[in-house]
């Protein structure tokens, strides 16, 4: 039985990856950090199936202890301060967890000395200021403290692969969403807001910049790509994306459509509090390499994903 250790298991991707690996017959360990109130919304269903270990990406020894306890074949480093907007409020903490956190996990694996395959959650935010389709060779120009921190984590993962012959891969994942997404991200903020309007709990949604375009995929499709990367003979880095871009207006239109509203504009307010000091206006990825080498393609469409998210939020809010 293969063993996997996941950092960030309480998050959206971590919980989906745990579901996926359990289905594959893995023994799964997940690192949780101490918080004043436990938030197990995404992992409640995993209790009794996954072994939870206490640790923190800011604490090197805790990572080594978790590694020894789990003795994994594969480590998936998904933990991060992952909200781009927040990274201007806490740039140092974002650098420490999102950037140096990856280094701490790599060092723990290096000191542990056993052969462990390592996955780093890299991101399309590293491309930042881009205008065309991005692939593995596109130059980076991050536009947020989060993006800069992720770029450090990306290069240190590659550097440890080249320095110590470690099996390290980076997945350059474009935006992916789903029912377990945090409510501060624009996708879930919209689907939750639409559900509230539908149930008469609210009459509008306040958003920032509506002009950006994103290449939005569905999270459960994307965790499969993470696993596939670690099953290859040689470590390599891959862009994971749908190849299609949509504006936030198109996201809104699709979400309001689920509740039968065509004229969504009268329900949306613009609020400068949600604008960013530097914006990433356009992200679209070319995952040809992943398709060719991993056999990976996304299966859930943009509209299917949004429908699932809106229906799930209506269900959660109505308690049905
Ligand atoms: P998420 O839902 O925000 O989950 C982040 C996870 O990191 C949570 O489990 C969180 O734990 C944990 N964490 C934060 N600080 C920590 C610390 N100091 N020590 C240990 N754990 C800590 O993020 P996600 O959307 O699942 O994304 C997973 C990873 O992929 C992240 O690294 C993200 O940056 C990256 N990524 C995401 C996307 C996307 O579109 N979703 C795209 C590309 C890359 P708490 O619950 O305790 O806060
Ligand atoms: O949903 P967002 O906060 O996601 P963003 O910034 O693209 O980051 C996400 O995807 C990255 C991959 O590219 C990940 F690495 C990262 O961890 C995270 O998962 O914002 C999307 C767009 C932005 O242009 C933002 O300015 O939506 C715009 N937006 C407009 N109004 C808003 C809002 N974003 C948020 N969060 N809230 C708003 O009210």
Coordinates of C-alpha atoms and ligand atoms in Angstrom, one line a residue:
X1 CA 0.0 0.0 0.0
X2 CA 1.5 3.4 -1.0
X3 CA 1.6 6.1 1.5
X4 CA 1.0 9.9 0.9
X5 CA 1.5 12.9 3.1
X6 CA -0.6 16.0 2.2
X7 CA 0.1 19.5 3.5
X8 CA -2.9 21.8 3.3
X9 CA -5.4 18.9 3.7
X10 CA -8.1 21.2 5.2
X11 CA -8.1 23.3 2.0
X12 CA -10.0 22.7 -1.2
X13 CA -7.4 20.8 -3.1
X14 CA -6.0 18.9 -0.1
X15 CA -9.4 17.5 0.7
X16 CA -10.1 16.5 -2.9
X17 CA -6.7 14.9 -3.3
X18 CA -7.3 12.9 -0.1
X19 CA -10.5 11.6 -1.6
X20 CA -8.7 10.7 -4.8
X21 CA -5.8 8.9 -3.1
X22 CA -8.1 6.9 -0.8
X23 CA -10.0 5.8 -3.9
X24 CA -6.6 4.6 -5.4
X25 CA -6.0 2.6 -2.2
X26 CA -3.4 4.8 -0.6
X27 CA -2.8 5.3 3.1
X28 CA -3.2 9.0 3.5
X29 CA -1.7 11.3 6.1
X30 CA -2.7 15.0 6.3
X31 CA -0.9 17.8 8.1
X32 CA -3.2 20.2 10.1
X33 CA -2.1 23.3 11.9
X34 CA -3.3 24.4 15.3
X35 CA -6.0 27.1 15.1
X36 CA -8.1 28.6 17.9
X37 CA -11.3 27.0 16.5
X38 CA -10.9 23.8 14.4
X39 CA -12.2 24.2 10.8
X40 CA -12.9 20.7 9.4
X41 CA -15.7 21.7 7.0
X42 CA -13.8 20.2 4.0
X43 CA -12.4 17.1 5.8
X44 CA -15.2 16.0 8.2
X45 CA -16.0 13.1 5.9
X46 CA -12.3 12.0 6.0
X47 CA -12.3 11.4 9.8
X48 CA -11.4 7.8 10.5
X49 CA -10.1 7.4 6.9
X50 CA -7.1 9.7 7.0
X51 CA -4.4 10.0 9.8
X52 CA -4.2 13.7 10.8
X53 CA -0.8 15.0 12.1
X54 CA -0.2 18.3 13.7
X55 CA 2.4 20.5 12.0
X56 CA 3.0 23.9 10.5
X57 CA 4.9 25.1 7.4
X58 CA 6.6 27.7 9.6
X59 CA 8.1 25.1 11.8
X60 CA 10.9 22.9 10.3
X61 CA 11.0 20.3 13.0
X62 CA 7.3 19.7 12.9
X63 CA 7.6 18.8 9.3
X64 CA 10.4 16.4 9.9
X65 CA 8.4 14.8 12.7
X66 CA 5.3 14.4 10.4
X67 CA 7.6 12.9 7.7
X68 CA 9.0 10.3 10.1
X69 CA 5.5 9.5 11.4
X70 CA 4.0 9.0 7.9
X71 CA 7.1 7.6 6.2
X72 CA 5.4 8.5 2.8
X73 CA 6.2 7.5 -0.7
X74 CA 4.8 10.8 -1.9
X75 CA 4.5 14.3 -0.4
X76 CA 2.1 16.8 -1.8
X77 CA 2.9 20.3 -0.7
X78 CA -0.5 22.1 -1.0
X79 CA -0.3 24.3 2.1
X80 CA 0.0 28.1 1.5
X81 CA -1.4 31.5 2.3
X82 CA -3.2 31.1 -1.0
X83 CA -5.4 34.2 -1.2
X84 CA -3.7 36.7 -3.6
X85 CA -5.6 39.7 -2.2
X86 CA -4.5 39.0 1.4
X87 CA -0.8 38.8 0.4
X88 CA -0.6 42.6 0.3
X89 CA -1.8 42.8 3.9
X90 CA 0.6 40.1 5.1
X91 CA 3.5 40.0 2.6
X92 CA 6.0 38.7 5.1
X93 CA 3.8 35.8 6.3
X94 CA 2.9 35.0 2.7
X95 CA 6.6 34.8 1.8
X96 CA 7.3 32.7 4.9
X97 CA 4.5 30.1 4.4
X98 CA 4.0 30.2 0.7
X99 CA 7.6 30.6 -0.2
X100 CA 10.0 29.4 2.5
X101 CA 7.4 26.8 3.6
X102 CA 8.3 24.7 0.5
X103 CA 12.0 25.0 1.3
X104 CA 11.3 23.7 4.9
X105 CA 9.5 20.7 3.5
X106 CA 12.2 20.0 0.9
X107 CA 14.9 20.3 3.7
X108 CA 12.9 17.9 5.9
X109 CA 12.8 15.3 3.0
X110 CA 16.6 15.9 2.2
X111 CA 17.5 15.3 5.9
X112 CA 15.2 12.3 6.1
X113 CA 17.3 10.7 3.3
X114 CA 14.7 8.2 2.1
X115 CA 13.4 8.4 -1.5
X116 CA 10.3 10.5 -1.4
X117 CA 8.5 12.0 -4.4
X118 CA 7.6 15.6 -3.9
X119 CA 4.8 17.7 -5.6
X120 CA 4.9 21.5 -5.3
X121 CA 1.7 23.5 -5.9
X122 CA 3.0 26.1 -8.3
X123 CA 0.5 28.5 -10.0
X124 CA -0.4 30.5 -13.0
X125 CA -0.1 33.6 -10.8
X126 CA 3.7 33.3 -11.4
X127 CA 3.0 34.3 -15.1
X128 CA 1.2 37.4 -13.8
X129 CA 1.6 40.0 -16.5
X130 CA 0.9 37.9 -19.6
X131 CA -1.1 38.4 -22.8
X132 CA -1.1 35.2 -24.6
X133 CA -1.5 31.5 -23.9
X134 CA 1.1 30.3 -21.3
X135 CA 3.0 27.1 -21.4
X136 CA 6.0 25.6 -19.4
X137 CA 8.4 28.0 -21.3
X138 CA 6.5 31.2 -20.8
X139 CA 8.4 33.9 -18.8
X140 CA 7.3 34.7 -15.3
X141 CA 6.2 38.2 -14.1
X142 CA 4.4 37.8 -10.8
X143 CA 2.2 40.7 -9.8
X144 CA 1.5 40.0 -6.1
X145 CA 3.5 39.1 -2.9
X146 CA 1.8 35.7 -3.2
X147 CA 3.0 35.3 -6.8
X148 CA 6.5 36.2 -5.9
X149 CA 6.5 33.8 -3.0
X150 CA 5.2 31.0 -5.2
X151 CA 8.0 31.7 -7.7
X152 CA 10.6 31.2 -5.0
X153 CA 8.9 27.9 -4.0
X154 CA 8.9 26.9 -7.6
X155 CA 12.6 27.5 -8.3
X156 CA 13.7 26.0 -5.0
X157 CA 11.8 22.8 -5.8
X158 CA 13.6 22.7 -9.2
X159 CA 16.9 23.6 -7.5
X160 CA 16.6 20.7 -5.1
X161 CA 15.8 18.4 -7.9
X162 CA 19.0 19.5 -9.8
X163 CA 21.2 19.7 -6.6
X164 CA 20.2 16.5 -4.8
X165 CA 18.7 14.3 -7.6
X166 CA 15.3 14.4 -5.8
X167 CA 12.1 13.4 -7.6
X168 CA 10.5 16.9 -7.4
X169 CA 7.7 18.1 -9.7
X170 CA 5.9 21.5 -10.0
X171 CA 2.3 21.6 -11.2
X172 CA 1.7 25.0 -12.7
X173 CA -2.1 25.0 -12.1
X174 CA -4.4 27.6 -13.5
X175 CA -7.4 28.7 -11.4
X176 CA -9.6 25.8 -10.3
X177 CA -12.8 26.0 -8.3
X178 CA -15.5 23.9 -6.7
X179 CA -18.0 23.5 -3.9
X180 CA -15.2 23.4 -1.3
X181 CA -13.6 26.7 -2.4
X182 CA -13.1 29.4 0.3
X183 CA -15.8 32.1 0.1
X184 CA -13.2 35.0 -0.3
X185 CA -12.3 33.8 -3.8
X186 CA -14.4 35.4 -6.6
X187 CA -15.9 32.2 -7.9
X188 CA -17.4 31.0 -4.6
X189 CA -18.2 34.6 -3.5
X190 CA -20.4 34.8 -6.7
X191 CA -22.1 31.4 -6.3
X192 CA -22.7 32.0 -2.6
X193 CA -24.0 35.5 -3.4
X194 CA -26.3 34.2 -6.1
X195 CA -27.7 31.5 -3.8
X196 CA -28.4 34.2 -1.2
X197 CA -30.2 36.3 -3.7
X198 CA -32.2 33.3 -4.8
X199 CA -33.3 32.6 -1.2
X200 CA -34.1 36.2 -0.4
X201 CA -31.2 36.5 2.1
X202 CA -29.4 39.3 0.1
X203 CA -30.1 41.7 -2.8
X204 CA -26.7 42.2 -4.3
X205 CA -23.0 41.1 -4.6
X206 CA -20.1 43.6 -4.1
X207 CA -17.1 42.9 -6.3
X208 CA -13.9 44.6 -7.4
X209 CA -12.4 44.5 -10.8
X210 CA -14.8 42.8 -13.3
X211 CA -12.5 43.0 -16.3
X212 CA -10.0 40.2 -15.5
X213 CA -10.2 37.0 -17.4
X214 CA -9.3 33.6 -15.9
X215 CA -8.9 30.0 -17.2
X216 CA -11.2 28.3 -14.7
X217 CA -11.3 24.5 -14.3
X218 CA -12.9 22.2 -11.7
X219 CA -10.8 21.2 -8.7
X220 CA -11.5 17.4 -8.6
X221 CA -10.2 17.2 -12.2
X222 CA -7.0 19.0 -11.2
X223 CA -6.0 16.8 -8.3
X224 CA -5.8 13.9 -10.7
X225 CA -3.1 15.8 -12.6
X226 CA -1.1 16.2 -9.4
X227 CA -1.1 12.5 -8.8
X228 CA -0.3 11.7 -12.5
X229 CA 2.8 13.9 -12.3
X230 CA 4.3 11.8 -9.5
X231 CA 3.6 8.5 -11.4
X232 CA 6.0 9.4 -14.3
X233 CA 9.4 7.8 -14.7
X234 CA 11.2 11.2 -14.6
X235 CA 10.3 14.3 -12.6
X236 CA 9.0 17.2 -14.8
X237 CA 6.9 20.3 -14.6
X238 CA 3.5 20.7 -16.2
X239 CA 0.9 23.4 -17.0
X240 CA -2.6 22.3 -16.0
X241 CA -5.4 24.4 -17.5
X242 CA -8.6 24.2 -19.7
X243 CA -7.2 26.5 -22.4
X244 CA -10.4 28.6 -22.3
X245 CA -10.7 32.0 -20.7
X246 CA -13.7 33.7 -19.3
X247 CA -14.4 37.2 -17.9
X248 CA -15.9 37.6 -14.4
X249 CA -18.9 39.0 -16.2
X250 CA -19.3 35.6 -18.0
X251 CA -18.9 33.8 -14.6
X252 CA -21.7 36.1 -13.2
X253 CA -23.9 35.5 -16.2
X254 CA -23.6 31.7 -15.9
X255 CA -24.2 31.7 -12.2
X256 CA -27.3 33.9 -12.4
X257 CA -28.6 31.8 -15.2
X258 CA -28.8 28.8 -12.8
X259 CA -31.5 30.7 -10.8
X260 CA -33.2 32.0 -14.0
X261 CA -32.0 35.6 -13.9
X262 CA -30.7 37.1 -17.2
X263 CA -30.1 40.7 -16.3
X264 CA -27.4 40.1 -13.6
X265 CA -26.0 43.6 -13.8
X266 CA -28.6 45.1 -11.5
X267 CA -27.5 42.7 -8.7
X268 CA -23.8 43.5 -8.8
X269 CA -22.1 46.5 -7.1
X270 CA -18.5 47.6 -7.7
X271 CA -16.6 48.2 -4.5
X272 CA -13.1 49.7 -4.5
X273 CA -12.2 47.7 -1.3
X274 CA -11.9 44.6 -3.5
X275 CA -9.5 46.2 -6.1
X276 CA -5.8 45.1 -6.0
X277 CA -2.7 47.3 -6.0
X278 CA -1.5 45.3 -9.0
X279 CA -3.8 43.2 -11.1
X280 CA -3.4 40.0 -13.2
X281 CA -5.8 40.8 -16.0
X282 CA -5.5 37.7 -18.1
X283 CA -4.6 34.1 -17.5
X284 CA -5.0 31.2 -20.0
X285 CA -2.9 28.0 -20.1
X286 CA -1.8 25.6 -22.7
X287 CA -1.7 22.1 -21.2
X288 CA -0.6 20.2 -24.4
X289 CA 2.4 18.7 -22.5
X290 CA 0.2 17.3 -19.8
X291 CA -2.2 15.9 -22.3
X292 CA 0.7 14.2 -24.3
X293 CA 2.8 13.0 -21.4
X294 CA 0.2 12.4 -18.6
X295 CA -2.8 11.7 -20.7
X296 CA -4.6 14.4 -18.7
X297 CA -7.6 16.5 -19.9
X298 CA -10.2 18.3 -17.9
X299 CA -13.7 16.8 -18.0
X300 CA -16.0 19.3 -16.3
X301 CA -17.0 22.4 -18.3
X302 CA -17.2 26.0 -17.0
X303 CA -21.0 26.0 -17.0
X304 CA -21.3 22.5 -15.4
X305 CA -18.9 23.6 -12.6
X306 CA -20.8 26.8 -11.9
X307 CA -24.1 24.9 -11.8
X308 CA -22.8 22.5 -9.3
X309 CA -21.4 25.3 -7.1
X310 CA -24.6 27.4 -7.2
X311 CA -26.8 24.4 -6.4
X312 CA -24.5 23.3 -3.6
X313 CA -24.6 26.8 -2.1
X314 CA -28.4 26.9 -2.3
X315 CA -28.5 23.5 -0.5
X316 CA -26.1 24.6 2.2
X317 CA -27.9 27.9 2.9
X318 CA -31.4 26.4 2.9
X319 CA -30.2 23.5 5.2
X320 CA -31.7 21.0 2.8
Ligands
LIG1 P1 -6.7 26.6 0.3 O1 -8.1 26.1 0.2 O2 -6.5 28.1 0.7 O3 -5.9 25.7 1.3 C1 -4.6 26.1 1.8 C2 -4.2 25.1 2.9 O4 -3.0 25.6 3.4 C3 -5.2 25.0 4.0 O5 -5.3 23.7 4.4 C4 -4.5 25.8 5.1 O6 -4.8 25.4 6.4 C5 -3.1 25.4 4.8 N1 -2.1 26.3 5.5 C6 -2.0 27.6 5.5 N2 -1.0 28.1 6.3 C7 -0.4 27.0 6.8 C8 0.7 26.8 7.6 N3 1.4 27.8 8.2 N4 1.0 25.5 8.0 C9 0.3 24.5 7.5 N5 -0.7 24.6 6.7 C10 -1.1 25.8 6.3 O7 -5.9 26.5 -1.1 P2 -6.3 25.6 -2.4 O8 -7.1 26.4 -3.3 O9 -6.7 24.2 -1.9 O10 -4.9 25.5 -3.1 C11 -3.9 24.5 -2.7 C12 -2.5 24.9 -3.2 O11 -2.5 25.1 -4.6 C13 -2.1 26.2 -2.5 O12 -0.7 26.2 -2.3 C14 -2.4 27.3 -3.6 O13 -1.6 28.4 -3.5 C15 -2.1 26.5 -4.9 N6 -2.8 26.8 -6.1 C16 -4.2 26.9 -6.0 C17 -4.9 27.2 -7.2 C18 -6.4 27.4 -7.2 O14 -6.9 27.9 -8.2 N7 -7.1 26.8 -6.2 C19 -4.2 27.4 -8.4 C20 -2.8 27.2 -8.4 C21 -2.1 26.9 -7.2 P3 -5.9 26.1 7.3 O15 -7.2 25.5 7.0 O16 -5.5 25.9 8.7 O17 -5.9 27.6 7.0
LIG2 O1 -10.7 34.4 -7.2 P1 -9.5 35.3 -7.1 O2 -9.2 35.8 -5.7 O3 -8.3 34.4 -7.6 P2 -6.8 34.7 -8.1 O4 -6.4 36.0 -7.6 O5 -6.8 34.5 -9.6 O6 -6.0 33.6 -7.4 C1 -6.4 32.2 -7.3 O7 -5.9 31.5 -8.5 C2 -4.4 31.5 -8.5 C3 -4.1 30.7 -9.8 O8 -4.0 31.7 -10.9 C4 -4.0 30.7 -7.3 F1 -2.6 30.6 -7.3 C5 -4.4 31.4 -6.0 O9 -4.0 30.7 -4.9 C6 -5.9 31.6 -6.0 O10 -6.5 30.3 -5.9 O11 -9.6 36.5 -8.1 C7 -9.8 36.3 -9.5 C8 -10.0 37.6 -10.1 C9 -8.9 38.7 -9.8 O12 -8.6 39.4 -11.0 C10 -9.6 39.6 -8.8 O13 -9.2 41.0 -8.8 O14 -11.2 38.2 -9.7 C11 -11.0 39.6 -9.4 N1 -12.1 40.0 -8.4 C12 -13.0 40.9 -8.6 N2 -13.8 41.1 -7.5 C13 -12.2 39.6 -7.1 C14 -13.3 40.3 -6.6 N3 -11.5 38.6 -6.4 C15 -12.0 38.4 -5.2 N4 -11.3 37.4 -4.5 N5 -13.0 39.1 -4.6 C16 -13.7 40.0 -5.3 O15 -14.6 40.7 -4.7

